[in-house]
């Protein structure tokens, strides 16, 4: 039996069982190439309510030179990063800023522009090199106690540590959080962002569960983990990112700043939603099954009716949804993506080809199956008019099947 990575309790309550799947960003150059698949089965700890995938995949198998995610590819996201940097970037308050999982320097570049000393830490060498080329000093390594000790010795403690969407990627959360404690100055601040479980469950966003994400968070277990390392949360902000995220402001226990009302309000919201209640997890399992049944039925019916279907988008969530539903080329002949490095490749596990985004306009399918539900409005605005010129319709599967 697997044990909770926070509290060591045995894990028996299933959160989502999405079958056996390859790493979701391991795009194929040849649809026939052999792949390694791993069980994608998430559990919820009944003692501390941390939702997690047992560590069956070595992180080196995922975050290597082939890791395909470059943060700077999303323009809307960059605008938010700039806002955050401009708000936080006070050289008087934060003369030295360290970002963990700094990717291609997408965020630190804005601090650097404001004359603030920065340091990135990033394990994927290819994205880290892109940051270094931009002039953002970057240590190529995973973050934890040993990296934090070396950084502290070489460059000193940080006034601001930023860790956005990385806590979920960490197999050993205690080693990671202890690293923050070591590297954070006595009166420093850390900000940590992660997609909030409440929104994941509400929006049935089970396609964001993938091997790259070891944990899925309520505020409650994160505060529990932090407290074990003498760190506390003093403020919580809600962000629209990635289906709805939380940003925590964290300090050492001894810091004189008081906790504001947002912390208790968020905890209360989680309890009212039912984070401690087995019922919501059972309902979530049923909701996932409904998504699968409705999507597969829709595609089978479209085929019977001689209607054509093309996909739109090939983010990691496309891989998860298609593999979970067992949808292959017979039901979905292709998808498209705006990112050139994905075009000409194939979706892992199911071998569906990824074409240039203009392919939909040439093919003119009756239905365009939209995978990035988080960008729905943006995509509809961009290509909706064109698709309707041939009476095409959009289809989304999540949170529930919708044709529009
Ligand atoms: Zn636990």
Tab-separated table of C-alpha atoms and ligand atoms in Angstrom:
chain	number	residue	atom	x	y	z
A	1	UNK	CA	0.000	0.000	0.000
A	2	UNK	CA	1.145	3.536	-0.764
A	3	UNK	CA	1.765	6.019	2.041
A	4	UNK	CA	0.887	9.736	2.170
A	5	UNK	CA	3.855	11.911	1.198
A	6	UNK	CA	2.937	14.388	3.906
A	7	UNK	CA	1.854	12.360	6.932
A	8	UNK	CA	2.730	8.729	6.062
A	9	UNK	CA	-0.840	7.486	6.573
A	10	UNK	CA	-1.819	4.602	4.268
A	11	UNK	CA	-3.692	5.709	1.136
A	12	UNK	CA	-6.872	3.822	0.341
A	13	UNK	CA	-9.454	6.391	-0.830
A	14	UNK	CA	-9.307	6.834	-4.618
A	15	UNK	CA	-9.497	10.385	-5.959
A	16	UNK	CA	-9.260	9.468	-9.653
A	17	UNK	CA	-8.218	6.320	-11.473
A	18	UNK	CA	-7.377	7.301	-15.044
A	19	UNK	CA	-5.861	4.003	-16.125
A	20	UNK	CA	-2.311	3.468	-17.306
A	21	UNK	CA	-0.864	6.397	-19.209
A	22	UNK	CA	2.443	7.654	-20.646
A	23	UNK	CA	3.876	11.013	-19.408
A	24	UNK	CA	1.450	13.537	-20.887
A	25	UNK	CA	4.068	15.814	-22.500
A	26	UNK	CA	6.114	12.983	-24.048
A	27	UNK	CA	4.942	13.728	-27.605
A	28	UNK	CA	5.815	11.063	-30.145
A	29	UNK	CA	7.781	11.596	-33.337
A	30	UNK	CA	6.564	8.228	-34.617
A	31	UNK	CA	3.084	6.930	-33.683
A	32	UNK	CA	4.459	3.387	-33.512
A	33	UNK	CA	7.337	4.174	-31.160
A	34	UNK	CA	7.399	2.173	-27.895
A	35	UNK	CA	6.242	4.056	-24.804
A	36	UNK	CA	6.505	3.535	-21.072
A	37	UNK	CA	3.160	3.770	-19.326
A	38	UNK	CA	2.459	4.137	-15.614
A	39	UNK	CA	-0.713	3.864	-13.528
A	40	UNK	CA	-2.375	7.289	-13.229
A	41	UNK	CA	-4.222	6.685	-9.991
A	42	UNK	CA	-4.619	9.536	-7.511
A	43	UNK	CA	-5.551	9.041	-3.860
A	44	UNK	CA	-6.765	11.341	-1.137
A	45	UNK	CA	-5.212	10.946	2.306
A	46	UNK	CA	-7.979	10.545	4.864
A	47	UNK	CA	-5.781	11.931	7.614
A	48	UNK	CA	-4.387	15.176	6.127
A	49	UNK	CA	-6.530	15.443	2.917
A	50	UNK	CA	-3.552	15.756	0.611
A	51	UNK	CA	-4.527	14.467	-2.835
A	52	UNK	CA	-1.606	12.747	-4.501
A	53	UNK	CA	-0.201	10.338	-7.037
A	54	UNK	CA	2.146	7.801	-5.482
A	55	UNK	CA	5.639	8.397	-6.905
A	56	UNK	CA	5.706	5.662	-9.529
A	57	UNK	CA	7.447	7.776	-12.173
A	58	UNK	CA	10.969	9.042	-11.525
A	59	UNK	CA	10.994	12.831	-11.872
A	60	UNK	CA	14.077	12.548	-14.101
A	61	UNK	CA	11.868	10.692	-16.613
A	62	UNK	CA	9.661	13.779	-16.898
A	63	UNK	CA	11.670	16.941	-16.283
A	64	UNK	CA	14.545	16.332	-18.635
A	65	UNK	CA	15.778	17.933	-21.846
A	66	UNK	CA	12.660	16.795	-23.641
A	67	UNK	CA	10.342	18.568	-21.247
A	68	UNK	CA	8.282	20.630	-23.633
A	69	UNK	CA	6.761	23.357	-21.509
A	70	UNK	CA	8.139	26.857	-22.071
A	71	UNK	CA	6.259	29.342	-19.884
A	72	UNK	CA	6.899	32.229	-22.277
A	73	UNK	CA	4.705	30.568	-24.903
A	74	UNK	CA	1.560	32.006	-23.326
A	75	UNK	CA	1.178	35.749	-23.920
A	76	UNK	CA	-1.767	36.297	-21.553
A	77	UNK	CA	0.218	34.579	-18.836
A	78	UNK	CA	3.219	36.876	-19.406
A	79	UNK	CA	1.065	39.964	-18.879
A	80	UNK	CA	0.049	38.604	-15.456
A	81	UNK	CA	3.689	37.897	-14.615
A	82	UNK	CA	4.624	41.454	-15.398
A	83	UNK	CA	1.836	42.756	-13.143
A	84	UNK	CA	2.986	40.536	-10.309
A	85	UNK	CA	6.622	41.637	-10.716
A	86	UNK	CA	5.685	45.309	-10.783
A	87	UNK	CA	3.604	44.915	-7.645
A	88	UNK	CA	6.260	42.987	-5.708
A	89	UNK	CA	9.338	44.627	-7.188
A	90	UNK	CA	10.469	47.045	-4.577
A	91	UNK	CA	14.260	46.983	-4.439
A	92	UNK	CA	14.011	48.345	-0.890
A	93	UNK	CA	11.837	45.443	0.275
A	94	UNK	CA	13.110	42.649	-1.951
A	95	UNK	CA	16.682	43.394	-3.072
A	96	UNK	CA	17.287	39.710	-3.878
A	97	UNK	CA	14.633	37.540	-5.532
A	98	UNK	CA	14.954	33.781	-6.110
A	99	UNK	CA	12.492	31.852	-8.207
A	100	UNK	CA	12.204	28.080	-7.948
A	101	UNK	CA	11.247	26.418	-11.242
A	102	UNK	CA	12.079	29.636	-13.048
A	103	UNK	CA	11.544	27.952	-16.425
A	104	UNK	CA	12.777	30.162	-19.279
A	105	UNK	CA	12.995	33.299	-17.125
A	106	UNK	CA	9.385	34.260	-17.981
A	107	UNK	CA	8.894	36.004	-14.606
A	108	UNK	CA	12.353	36.985	-13.358
A	109	UNK	CA	12.952	39.006	-16.528
A	110	UNK	CA	10.473	41.598	-15.217
A	111	UNK	CA	12.241	41.854	-11.850
A	112	UNK	CA	15.625	42.104	-13.600
A	113	UNK	CA	14.315	44.930	-15.782
A	114	UNK	CA	13.455	46.855	-12.613
A	115	UNK	CA	17.058	46.570	-11.454
A	116	UNK	CA	16.506	43.839	-8.874
A	117	UNK	CA	19.063	41.083	-8.330
A	118	UNK	CA	17.576	37.744	-9.356
A	119	UNK	CA	18.477	34.069	-9.405
A	120	UNK	CA	16.540	31.267	-11.044
A	121	UNK	CA	16.609	27.572	-10.148
A	122	UNK	CA	15.360	25.234	-12.863
A	123	UNK	CA	15.920	21.501	-13.416
A	124	UNK	CA	15.161	21.267	-17.156
A	125	UNK	CA	18.429	22.177	-18.859
A	126	UNK	CA	16.916	23.218	-22.180
A	127	UNK	CA	14.501	25.751	-20.673
A	128	UNK	CA	17.132	26.928	-18.152
A	129	UNK	CA	19.516	27.641	-21.030
A	130	UNK	CA	16.848	29.803	-22.660
A	131	UNK	CA	16.741	31.843	-19.413
A	132	UNK	CA	20.525	32.169	-19.250
A	133	UNK	CA	20.545	33.363	-22.874
A	134	UNK	CA	18.148	36.143	-21.796
A	135	UNK	CA	20.585	37.198	-19.077
A	136	UNK	CA	18.735	35.575	-16.139
A	137	UNK	CA	21.301	33.744	-13.954
A	138	UNK	CA	19.948	30.222	-13.431
A	139	UNK	CA	21.117	27.212	-11.439
A	140	UNK	CA	20.244	24.011	-13.294
A	141	UNK	CA	18.977	21.692	-10.554
A	142	UNK	CA	15.968	20.392	-8.678
A	143	UNK	CA	15.163	22.355	-5.534
A	144	UNK	CA	15.382	20.902	-2.042
A	145	UNK	CA	17.532	21.058	1.092
A	146	UNK	CA	20.852	20.428	-0.649
A	147	UNK	CA	20.271	23.000	-3.416
A	148	UNK	CA	19.058	25.540	-0.833
A	149	UNK	CA	22.202	25.068	1.293
A	150	UNK	CA	24.493	25.548	-1.697
A	151	UNK	CA	22.546	28.620	-2.875
A	152	UNK	CA	22.659	30.111	0.613
A	153	UNK	CA	26.427	29.628	0.818
A	154	UNK	CA	27.130	30.910	-2.687
A	155	UNK	CA	24.689	33.795	-2.961
A	156	UNK	CA	23.061	34.350	0.449
A	157	UNK	CA	19.446	34.136	1.583
A	158	UNK	CA	16.595	35.576	-0.460
A	159	UNK	CA	14.260	38.421	0.473
A	160	UNK	CA	11.586	37.001	-1.817
A	161	UNK	CA	11.271	33.376	-2.909
A	162	UNK	CA	8.760	32.637	-5.645
A	163	UNK	CA	7.515	29.108	-6.290
A	164	UNK	CA	4.716	29.072	-8.842
A	165	UNK	CA	3.151	25.801	-9.926
A	166	UNK	CA	6.067	23.759	-8.711
A	167	UNK	CA	4.931	22.362	-5.340
A	168	UNK	CA	2.629	19.979	-7.223
A	169	UNK	CA	5.615	18.697	-9.226
A	170	UNK	CA	7.662	17.744	-6.174
A	171	UNK	CA	7.803	14.113	-5.004
A	172	UNK	CA	9.303	15.010	-1.587
A	173	UNK	CA	7.319	18.030	-0.368
A	174	UNK	CA	9.096	18.116	3.005
A	175	UNK	CA	12.551	18.352	1.417
A	176	UNK	CA	11.255	21.149	-0.829
A	177	UNK	CA	9.608	23.183	1.942
A	178	UNK	CA	12.620	22.756	4.249
A	179	UNK	CA	14.680	24.150	1.355
A	180	UNK	CA	12.471	27.264	1.354
A	181	UNK	CA	12.982	27.643	5.106
A	182	UNK	CA	16.770	27.477	4.668
A	183	UNK	CA	16.947	29.901	1.754
A	184	UNK	CA	14.447	32.488	3.059
A	185	UNK	CA	15.824	35.491	4.965
A	186	UNK	CA	14.575	35.942	8.551
A	187	UNK	CA	12.098	38.670	7.568
A	188	UNK	CA	11.659	37.468	3.982
A	189	UNK	CA	8.516	36.462	2.112
A	190	UNK	CA	7.807	33.435	-0.046
A	191	UNK	CA	4.898	33.323	-2.472
A	192	UNK	CA	3.666	29.952	-3.613
A	193	UNK	CA	0.983	29.317	-6.243
A	194	UNK	CA	-0.885	26.129	-7.094
A	195	UNK	CA	-4.189	25.155	-8.731
A	196	UNK	CA	-6.818	24.926	-5.990
A	197	UNK	CA	-8.505	21.563	-5.500
A	198	UNK	CA	-11.855	23.190	-4.887
A	199	UNK	CA	-11.897	24.437	-8.477
A	200	UNK	CA	-10.492	21.190	-9.843
A	201	UNK	CA	-13.383	19.272	-8.282
A	202	UNK	CA	-16.047	21.877	-9.068
A	203	UNK	CA	-14.964	22.104	-12.708
A	204	UNK	CA	-14.381	18.337	-13.053
A	205	UNK	CA	-10.861	19.237	-14.251
A	206	UNK	CA	-9.564	15.683	-13.889
A	207	UNK	CA	-7.522	16.111	-17.085
A	208	UNK	CA	-5.104	18.256	-15.043
A	209	UNK	CA	-4.169	15.114	-13.114
A	210	UNK	CA	-1.037	13.803	-14.750
A	211	UNK	CA	2.228	12.123	-13.910
A	212	UNK	CA	4.042	15.458	-13.777
A	213	UNK	CA	1.766	16.544	-10.877
A	214	UNK	CA	2.450	14.498	-7.766
A	215	UNK	CA	0.126	16.464	-5.445
A	216	UNK	CA	-3.165	18.450	-5.617
A	217	UNK	CA	-3.836	20.915	-2.860
A	218	UNK	CA	-6.353	22.207	-0.458
A	219	UNK	CA	-4.980	25.088	1.588
A	220	UNK	CA	-5.344	22.996	4.742
A	221	UNK	CA	-2.667	20.321	4.059
A	222	UNK	CA	-0.287	22.921	2.611
A	223	UNK	CA	-0.468	24.877	5.883
A	224	UNK	CA	0.133	21.626	7.748
A	225	UNK	CA	3.249	20.880	5.659
A	226	UNK	CA	4.570	24.447	6.057
A	227	UNK	CA	4.017	24.423	9.830
A	228	UNK	CA	6.211	21.331	10.141
A	229	UNK	CA	9.008	23.564	8.794
A	230	UNK	CA	8.255	26.586	10.995
A	231	UNK	CA	6.642	28.508	8.137
A	232	UNK	CA	3.204	30.138	8.208
A	233	UNK	CA	0.714	31.528	5.693
A	234	UNK	CA	-0.194	35.169	6.304
A	235	UNK	CA	-2.332	35.857	3.234
A	236	UNK	CA	-4.177	33.964	0.498
A	237	UNK	CA	-5.133	35.390	-2.887
A	238	UNK	CA	-7.321	33.746	-5.520
A	239	UNK	CA	-6.116	33.771	-9.115
A	240	UNK	CA	-7.881	32.761	-12.331
A	241	UNK	CA	-4.809	30.815	-13.580
A	242	UNK	CA	-5.034	27.153	-14.561
A	243	UNK	CA	-8.706	26.764	-13.742
A	244	UNK	CA	-8.422	28.723	-10.492
A	245	UNK	CA	-5.334	28.912	-8.282
A	246	UNK	CA	-4.297	30.092	-4.835
A	247	UNK	CA	-1.303	32.327	-4.133
A	248	UNK	CA	0.014	32.022	-0.579
A	249	UNK	CA	2.194	34.601	1.161
A	250	UNK	CA	4.492	32.751	3.539
A	251	UNK	CA	6.856	33.862	6.303
A	252	UNK	CA	8.898	32.303	9.078
A	253	UNK	CA	6.996	31.541	12.307
A	254	UNK	CA	8.811	34.357	14.121
A	255	UNK	CA	7.842	37.041	11.580
A	256	UNK	CA	5.918	39.931	13.129
A	257	UNK	CA	3.399	40.289	10.280
A	258	UNK	CA	-0.075	39.098	11.237
A	259	UNK	CA	-2.221	36.649	9.358
A	260	UNK	CA	-5.029	38.459	7.547
A	261	UNK	CA	-8.670	37.338	7.194
A	262	UNK	CA	-8.137	35.719	3.800
A	263	UNK	CA	-6.492	32.663	5.378
A	264	UNK	CA	-9.377	31.763	7.657
A	265	UNK	CA	-11.944	32.634	4.969
A	266	UNK	CA	-10.324	30.226	2.523
A	267	UNK	CA	-10.107	27.439	5.115
A	268	UNK	CA	-13.770	27.960	5.963
A	269	UNK	CA	-14.712	27.780	2.296
A	270	UNK	CA	-12.904	24.450	1.959
A	271	UNK	CA	-14.661	22.966	4.946
A	272	UNK	CA	-18.064	24.187	3.751
A	273	UNK	CA	-17.343	22.662	0.350
A	274	UNK	CA	-16.670	19.350	2.080
A	275	UNK	CA	-12.930	18.731	1.800
A	276	UNK	CA	-13.155	16.477	4.889
A	277	UNK	CA	-16.134	14.568	3.557
A	278	UNK	CA	-15.726	11.315	1.663
A	279	UNK	CA	-18.956	12.081	-0.200
A	280	UNK	CA	-17.419	14.782	-2.420
A	281	UNK	CA	-14.709	12.378	-3.545
A	282	UNK	CA	-17.261	9.729	-4.476
A	283	UNK	CA	-19.296	12.313	-6.407
A	284	UNK	CA	-16.134	13.410	-8.215
A	285	UNK	CA	-15.429	9.828	-9.334
A	286	UNK	CA	-18.958	9.621	-10.753
A	287	UNK	CA	-18.558	12.948	-12.550
A	288	UNK	CA	-15.351	11.721	-14.246
A	289	UNK	CA	-17.093	8.581	-15.484
A	290	UNK	CA	-19.940	10.697	-16.884
A	291	UNK	CA	-17.496	12.853	-18.867
A	292	UNK	CA	-15.969	9.723	-20.412
A	293	UNK	CA	-19.319	8.144	-21.258
A	294	UNK	CA	-20.741	11.329	-22.794
A	295	UNK	CA	-17.666	12.104	-24.888
A	296	UNK	CA	-17.274	8.575	-26.245
A	297	UNK	CA	-21.024	8.354	-26.993
A	298	UNK	CA	-20.876	11.687	-28.794
A	299	UNK	CA	-17.955	10.585	-30.989
A	300	UNK	CA	-19.583	7.223	-31.789
A	301	UNK	CA	-22.847	8.956	-32.689
A	302	UNK	CA	-21.003	11.502	-34.886
A	303	UNK	CA	-19.370	8.618	-36.718
A	304	UNK	CA	-22.744	6.889	-37.229
A	305	UNK	CA	-24.164	10.157	-38.561
A	306	UNK	CA	-21.204	10.576	-40.982
A	307	UNK	CA	-20.188	13.798	-39.237
A	308	UNK	CA	-16.510	14.728	-39.115
A	309	UNK	CA	-14.613	15.763	-35.989
A	310	UNK	CA	-11.238	17.486	-35.580
A	311	UNK	CA	-9.480	18.424	-32.348
A	312	UNK	CA	-8.177	21.802	-31.227
A	313	UNK	CA	-5.208	22.013	-28.872
A	314	UNK	CA	-2.617	19.515	-27.639
A	315	UNK	CA	-1.775	20.550	-24.068
A	316	UNK	CA	-0.991	17.824	-21.529
A	317	UNK	CA	-4.688	17.618	-20.647
A	318	UNK	CA	-5.465	16.383	-24.178
A	319	UNK	CA	-3.224	13.373	-23.593
A	320	UNK	CA	-4.891	12.604	-20.279
A	321	UNK	CA	-8.463	12.899	-21.542
A	322	UNK	CA	-7.904	10.863	-24.719
A	323	UNK	CA	-5.994	8.107	-22.943
A	324	UNK	CA	-8.532	7.874	-20.136
A	325	UNK	CA	-11.417	7.685	-22.618
A	326	UNK	CA	-9.545	5.282	-24.920
A	327	UNK	CA	-10.096	7.553	-27.927
A	328	UNK	CA	-7.851	6.790	-30.895
A	329	UNK	CA	-7.541	7.933	-34.502
A	330	UNK	CA	-10.701	6.025	-35.483
A	331	UNK	CA	-12.813	8.486	-33.486
A	332	UNK	CA	-10.594	11.567	-33.662
A	333	UNK	CA	-8.373	11.629	-36.785
A	334	UNK	CA	-6.252	14.613	-35.650
A	335	UNK	CA	-5.871	17.613	-33.412
A	336	UNK	CA	-4.072	20.915	-34.072
A	337	UNK	CA	-1.827	23.140	-31.988
A	338	UNK	CA	-0.411	26.649	-32.284
A	339	UNK	CA	3.030	25.623	-30.996
A	340	UNK	CA	5.388	24.677	-33.850
A	341	UNK	CA	7.335	22.112	-31.799
A	342	UNK	CA	4.178	20.040	-31.287
A	343	UNK	CA	3.120	20.156	-34.941
A	344	UNK	CA	4.062	16.991	-36.832
A	345	UNK	CA	4.185	14.995	-33.585
A	346	UNK	CA	1.631	12.592	-32.079
A	347	UNK	CA	-0.346	12.509	-28.825
A	348	UNK	CA	1.333	10.040	-26.416
A	349	UNK	CA	-0.487	6.772	-25.850
A	350	UNK	CA	-3.098	7.209	-28.582
A	351	UNK	CA	-0.924	8.236	-31.570
A	352	UNK	CA	-3.287	10.965	-32.808
A	353	UNK	CA	-1.379	13.356	-35.117
A	354	UNK	CA	-0.978	17.054	-34.217
A	355	UNK	CA	-1.235	19.392	-37.197
A	356	UNK	CA	-0.752	23.105	-37.785
A	357	UNK	CA	-3.675	25.139	-36.420
A	358	UNK	CA	-4.817	26.052	-39.953
A	359	UNK	CA	-5.594	22.409	-40.680
A	360	UNK	CA	-9.092	22.844	-39.217
A	361	UNK	CA	-9.820	25.536	-41.801
A	362	UNK	CA	-8.797	23.260	-44.678
A	363	UNK	CA	-10.574	20.202	-43.293
A	364	UNK	CA	-13.754	22.058	-42.207
A	365	UNK	CA	-14.995	19.397	-39.749
A	366	UNK	CA	-18.594	19.426	-38.515
A	367	UNK	CA	-17.316	19.500	-34.941
A	368	UNK	CA	-14.178	21.003	-33.426
A	369	UNK	CA	-13.402	19.260	-30.135
A	370	UNK	CA	-11.838	21.898	-27.914
A	371	UNK	CA	-9.360	20.556	-25.356
A	372	UNK	CA	-8.012	23.657	-23.525
A	373	UNK	CA	-11.246	24.464	-21.620
A	374	UNK	CA	-9.284	27.099	-19.657
A	375	UNK	CA	-8.808	29.105	-22.900
A	376	UNK	CA	-12.312	28.542	-24.241
A	377	UNK	CA	-13.332	32.212	-24.538
A	378	UNK	CA	-9.990	33.176	-26.058
A	379	UNK	CA	-10.166	30.381	-28.690
A	380	UNK	CA	-13.807	30.958	-29.518
A	381	UNK	CA	-13.003	34.638	-30.095
A	382	UNK	CA	-10.052	33.726	-32.296
A	383	UNK	CA	-11.514	31.049	-34.588
A	384	UNK	CA	-15.267	30.895	-33.831
A	385	UNK	CA	-16.370	33.106	-36.745
A	386	UNK	CA	-14.328	31.087	-39.207
A	387	UNK	CA	-15.637	27.766	-38.034
A	388	UNK	CA	-19.216	28.960	-38.335
A	389	UNK	CA	-18.678	29.860	-42.020
A	390	UNK	CA	-19.026	26.127	-42.756
A	391	UNK	CA	-21.605	25.619	-39.977
A	392	UNK	CA	-19.015	23.957	-37.793
A	393	UNK	CA	-19.631	23.706	-34.041
A	394	UNK	CA	-17.400	23.564	-30.996
A	395	UNK	CA	-17.601	20.670	-28.562
A	396	UNK	CA	-16.144	20.569	-25.058
A	397	UNK	CA	-16.113	17.542	-22.770
A	398	UNK	CA	-15.218	19.237	-19.472
A	399	UNK	CA	-16.890	19.968	-17.085
A	400	UNK	CA	-19.676	18.299	-19.093
A	401	UNK	CA	-20.378	17.689	-22.759
A	402	UNK	CA	-21.432	20.866	-24.501
A	403	UNK	CA	-21.969	21.690	-28.184
A	404	UNK	CA	-21.978	25.371	-29.078
B	1	LIG	ZN1	-1.643	12.500	4.749
